[in-house]
GROMACS .gro file of C-alpha atoms in nm:
model
  211
    1MET     CA    1   0.002   0.017   0.015
    2ILE     CA    2   0.128   0.328  -0.079
    3ARG     CA    3  -0.025   0.677  -0.007
    4TRP     CA    4  -0.007   0.947  -0.335
    5SER     CA    5  -0.140   1.357  -0.300
    6TRP     CA    6  -0.292   1.557  -0.532
    7ARG     CA    7  -0.278   1.935  -0.527
    8PHE     CA    8  -0.458   2.158  -0.733
    9TYR     CA    9  -0.391   2.490  -0.799
   10ASN     CA   10  -0.482   2.809  -0.633
   11ILE     CA   11  -0.493   2.652  -0.272
   12GLY     CA   12  -0.385   2.927  -0.017
   13ARG     CA   13  -0.028   3.005   0.159
   14GLN     CA   14  -0.151   2.852   0.462
   15LEU     CA   15  -0.254   2.503   0.305
   16ARG     CA   16   0.072   2.511   0.053
   17GLU     CA   17   0.254   2.428   0.377
   18ILE     CA   18   0.043   2.162   0.471
   19VAL     CA   19   0.109   2.028   0.159
   20GLU     CA   20   0.445   2.085   0.074
   21GLU     CA   21   0.592   1.710   0.043
   22HIS     CA   22   0.438   1.368  -0.143
   23ILE     CA   23   0.233   1.617  -0.361
   24PHE     CA   24   0.053   1.507  -0.718
   25VAL     CA   25   0.047   1.895  -0.906
   26ALA     CA   26  -0.228   1.843  -1.169
   27GLY     CA   27  -0.110   1.911  -1.530
   28ASN     CA   28   0.271   1.910  -1.410
   29GLU     CA   29   0.544   1.607  -1.454
   30LYS     CA   30   0.659   1.667  -1.071
   31LYS     CA   31   0.569   1.405  -0.885
   32LYS     CA   32   0.627   1.233  -0.554
   33ILE     CA   33   0.519   0.907  -0.438
   34SER     CA   34   0.592   0.772  -0.090
   35ASN     CA   35   0.670   0.395  -0.058
   36LEU     CA   36   0.689   0.432   0.344
   37PRO     CA   37   0.412   0.187   0.532
   38ILE     CA   38   0.110   0.304   0.592
   39LYS     CA   39   0.124   0.247   0.981
   40ASN     CA   40   0.445   0.507   0.945
   41MET     CA   41   0.299   0.753   0.703
   42GLU     CA   42  -0.002   0.734   0.983
   43GLN     CA   43   0.259   0.820   1.282
   44ASP     CA   44   0.369   1.102   1.098
   45ASN     CA   45   0.009   1.265   1.008
   46GLY     CA   46  -0.250   1.299   1.279
   47LEU     CA   47  -0.573   1.217   1.103
   48VAL     CA   48  -0.865   1.507   1.210
   49TYR     CA   49  -1.228   1.511   1.099
   50THR     CA   50  -1.501   1.737   1.085
   51ASP     CA   51  -1.889   1.639   1.017
   52ILE     CA   52  -2.118   1.853   0.799
   53ALA     CA   53  -2.473   1.800   0.699
   54SER     CA   54  -2.563   1.737   0.308
   55PRO     CA   55  -2.862   1.656   0.087
   56VAL     CA   56  -2.722   1.307   0.150
   57GLY     CA   57  -2.709   1.303   0.487
   58ASN     CA   58  -2.433   1.370   0.733
   59ILE     CA   59  -2.083   1.306   0.577
   60ARG     CA   60  -1.729   1.296   0.763
   61LEU     CA   61  -1.461   1.460   0.649
   62VAL     CA   62  -1.108   1.350   0.768
   63ALA     CA   63  -0.766   1.509   0.674
   64THR     CA   64  -0.401   1.442   0.766
   65ARG     CA   65  -0.139   1.751   0.753
   66ARG     CA   66  -0.127   1.665   0.367
   67GLY     CA   67  -0.472   1.657   0.266
   68LEU     CA   68  -0.812   1.520   0.250
   69THR     CA   69  -0.757   1.156   0.274
   70ALA     CA   70  -1.159   1.079   0.335
   71VAL     CA   71  -1.543   1.203   0.288
   72LEU     CA   72  -1.721   0.952   0.451
   73TRP     CA   73  -2.063   0.862   0.443
   74GLU     CA   74  -2.337   0.876   0.726
   75GLY     CA   75  -2.286   0.594   0.952
   76GLU     CA   76  -1.972   0.447   0.823
   77ASP     CA   77  -1.705   0.292   0.988
   78TYR     CA   78  -1.354   0.313   0.943
   79THR     CA   79  -1.343  -0.056   0.786
   80ARG     CA   80  -1.397   0.046   0.404
   81THR     CA   81  -1.084   0.318   0.425
   82LYS     CA   82  -0.894   0.146   0.658
   83LEU     CA   83  -0.833   0.449   0.801
   84SER     CA   84  -0.707   0.461   1.232
   85LYS     CA   85  -0.994   0.669   1.442
   86PRO     CA   86  -0.932   1.055   1.399
   87ASP     CA   87  -1.003   1.311   1.643
   88ARG     CA   88  -1.208   1.603   1.609
   89GLU     CA   89  -1.098   1.937   1.517
   90ASP     CA   90  -1.371   2.141   1.358
   91HIS     CA   91  -1.177   2.417   1.342
   92ALA     CA   92  -0.869   2.266   1.087
   93PRO     CA   93  -0.810   2.483   0.821
   94LEU     CA   94  -0.806   2.216   0.514
   95LEU     CA   95  -1.180   2.057   0.669
   96LEU     CA   96  -1.342   2.398   0.656
   97LEU     CA   97  -1.164   2.462   0.322
   98ALA     CA   98  -1.330   2.119   0.213
   99GLN     CA   99  -1.652   2.174   0.387
  100GLN     CA  100  -1.692   2.547   0.231
  101GLN     CA  101  -1.649   2.364  -0.164
  102LEU     CA  102  -1.889   2.048  -0.069
  103LEU     CA  103  -2.139   2.321   0.035
  104GLU     CA  104  -2.080   2.518  -0.265
  105TYR     CA  105  -2.125   2.157  -0.488
  106PHE     CA  106  -2.438   2.139  -0.307
  107ASP     CA  107  -2.556   2.477  -0.392
  108ARG     CA  108  -2.452   2.441  -0.726
  109LYS     CA  109  -2.212   2.659  -0.732
  110ARG     CA  110  -1.900   2.515  -0.770
  111THR     CA  111  -1.843   2.258  -1.067
  112VAL     CA  112  -1.479   2.179  -0.992
  113PHE     CA  113  -1.284   2.092  -0.679
  114ASP     CA  114  -0.990   2.283  -0.582
  115LEU     CA  115  -0.810   2.096  -0.280
  116PRO     CA  116  -0.501   1.893  -0.176
  117LEU     CA  117  -0.611   1.506  -0.147
  118ASP     CA  118  -0.396   1.275   0.028
  119MET     CA  119  -0.505   0.921  -0.083
  120GLN     CA  120  -0.353   0.593   0.016
  121GLY     CA  121  -0.438   0.236  -0.167
  122THR     CA  122  -0.241  -0.016  -0.378
  123PRO     CA  123  -0.134   0.139  -0.735
  124PHE     CA  124  -0.362  -0.018  -0.895
  125GLN     CA  125  -0.634   0.217  -0.674
  126LEU     CA  126  -0.481   0.495  -0.701
  127LYS     CA  127  -0.479   0.460  -1.131
  128VAL     CA  128  -0.828   0.424  -1.059
  129TRP     CA  129  -0.904   0.663  -0.850
  130GLU     CA  130  -0.656   0.941  -1.090
  131ALA     CA  131  -0.904   0.841  -1.353
  132LEU     CA  132  -1.227   0.906  -1.155
  133LEU     CA  133  -1.082   1.284  -1.190
  134THR     CA  134  -1.091   1.282  -1.522
  135ILE     CA  135  -1.483   1.255  -1.539
  136PRO     CA  136  -1.599   1.615  -1.625
  137TYR     CA  137  -1.864   1.754  -1.408
  138GLY     CA  138  -2.264   1.665  -1.510
  139ARG     CA  139  -2.126   1.342  -1.734
  140THR     CA  140  -2.112   0.959  -1.622
  141LYS     CA  141  -1.871   0.710  -1.792
  142THR     CA  142  -1.891   0.273  -1.770
  143TYR     CA  143  -1.682   0.053  -1.569
  144GLY     CA  144  -1.600  -0.103  -1.911
  145ASP     CA  145  -1.498   0.269  -2.030
  146LEU     CA  146  -1.278   0.344  -1.672
  147ALA     CA  147  -1.108  -0.039  -1.756
  148ARG     CA  148  -1.067   0.062  -2.126
  149GLN     CA  149  -0.913   0.403  -2.049
  150LEU     CA  150  -0.624   0.177  -1.793
  151GLY     CA  151  -0.571  -0.004  -2.117
  152ASP     CA  152  -0.719  -0.350  -1.994
  153ILE     CA  153  -1.109  -0.387  -2.050
  154LYS     CA  154  -1.102  -0.734  -1.909
  155ALA     CA  155  -1.054  -0.551  -1.569
  156VAL     CA  156  -1.422  -0.390  -1.517
  157ARG     CA  157  -1.451  -0.598  -1.161
  158ALA     CA  158  -1.072  -0.516  -1.066
  159VAL     CA  159  -1.235  -0.152  -1.139
  160GLY     CA  160  -1.561  -0.246  -0.957
  161GLY     CA  161  -1.352  -0.340  -0.663
  162ALA     CA  162  -1.117  -0.029  -0.690
  163LEU     CA  163  -1.433   0.221  -0.712
  164ASN     CA  164  -1.573   0.061  -0.352
  165LYS     CA  165  -1.264   0.162  -0.199
  166ASN     CA  166  -1.293   0.491  -0.295
  167PRO     CA  167  -1.165   0.685   0.030
  168ILE     CA  168  -1.287   1.060  -0.090
  169SER     CA  169  -1.649   0.992  -0.172
  170ILE     CA  170  -1.822   1.286  -0.400
  171ILE     CA  171  -1.422   1.486  -0.436
  172VAL     CA  172  -1.281   1.162  -0.609
  173PRO     CA  173  -1.621   1.117  -0.846
  174CYS     CA  174  -1.755   0.758  -0.833
  175HIS     CA  175  -2.108   0.848  -0.811
  176ARG     CA  176  -1.998   0.976  -1.189
  177VAL     CA  177  -1.943   0.559  -1.312
  178ILE     CA  178  -2.252   0.323  -1.387
  179GLY     CA  179  -2.295   0.013  -1.520
  180GLY     CA  180  -2.304  -0.081  -1.890
  181SER     CA  181  -2.668  -0.073  -1.937
  182GLY     CA  182  -2.695   0.275  -1.847
  183LYS     CA  183  -2.833   0.133  -1.449
  184LEU     CA  184  -2.766   0.291  -1.107
  185VAL     CA  185  -2.503   0.003  -0.979
  186GLY     CA  186  -2.290  -0.063  -0.665
  187PHE     CA  187  -2.164   0.235  -0.432
  188ALA     CA  188  -2.064   0.297  -0.102
  189GLY     CA  189  -2.337   0.535   0.006
  190GLY     CA  190  -2.626   0.395  -0.130
  191LEU     CA  191  -2.790   0.405  -0.497
  192LYS     CA  192  -3.049   0.700  -0.350
  193ASN     CA  193  -2.732   0.907  -0.255
  194LYS     CA  194  -2.570   0.824  -0.590
  195SER     CA  195  -2.908   0.916  -0.801
  196ILE     CA  196  -2.899   1.262  -0.571
  197LEU     CA  197  -2.549   1.367  -0.686
  198ILE     CA  198  -2.594   1.264  -1.043
  199ASP     CA  199  -2.950   1.418  -1.104
  200LEU     CA  200  -2.769   1.734  -0.918
  201GLU     CA  201  -2.483   1.779  -1.134
  202LYS     CA  202  -2.744   1.623  -1.445
  203LYS     CA  203  -2.957   1.976  -1.406
  204ASP     CA  204  -2.680   2.211  -1.358
  205ARG     CA  205  -2.492   2.115  -1.677
  206THR     CA  206  -2.533   2.311  -2.034
  207PRO     CA  207  -2.627   2.062  -2.296
  208THR     CA  208  -2.336   2.076  -2.631
  209LEU     CA  209  -2.378   1.936  -2.953
  210PHE     CA  210  -2.303   1.589  -2.875
  211ASP     CA  211  -2.588   1.536  -2.589
   0.00000   0.00000   0.00000
C-alpha cells in the first residue's frame, strides 16, 4: 500500500505549507510517491475530522497534515477505508476549506474542487481513482469505459473493486460511474445518494452538441 497526494492550483498559502511534501500537481510532471508503510505515514500525519450536514446525509471529512484523506457517508465506520480513528477538529483549515467547497457544490455554485488530496491505496487503486478525476462534472462513464481508459478492458471487475474502496466520496467522483446498461449500480453511499448526486450535476450542466 502506498499513499499519493494530488494538489491542485490556487490553494491558499496556509494550505500550501500543509502539502509541501509528497504531492502530485495536476497537469505537471512533478511527482513524489512515498513507499513507506501506511502505519509509518499515519504516525507522521495525525488524522482529524469534522462532520457536516448535506443533501445526502451527514458526511464526515477526514484529513491528514498533507491533505483530505476521506469523505465518509453517514453512519460509516473506518473499515472500508482502513483508516485509524481520527480526532475531532472542527477548525482545521483544510477541513474548513473542504466543507466550504462541498457546500458550494451542493448549492450548485461549484463544479470543480480545488483541494489537496492525500489518498492511500494500492498502485492499481490509485490509477483508478486518478482516472475518476478525469470524468467531467455532469458526465458519466461505465466501468468498461474506465477499464478501457486504463488499458485493460478485462479489468472491469477490478475497477469496480477499486471504486468501492474510494475513500474520498463525491470529490473523487465514483458516483459518475454507472453500469454498462446505464443503470445505477454499486455505490458505497447507496443508490439513492448516487442518484441525488447525478441528478444534481445534470440539472446544472449546460447541454452540448454531443448530448
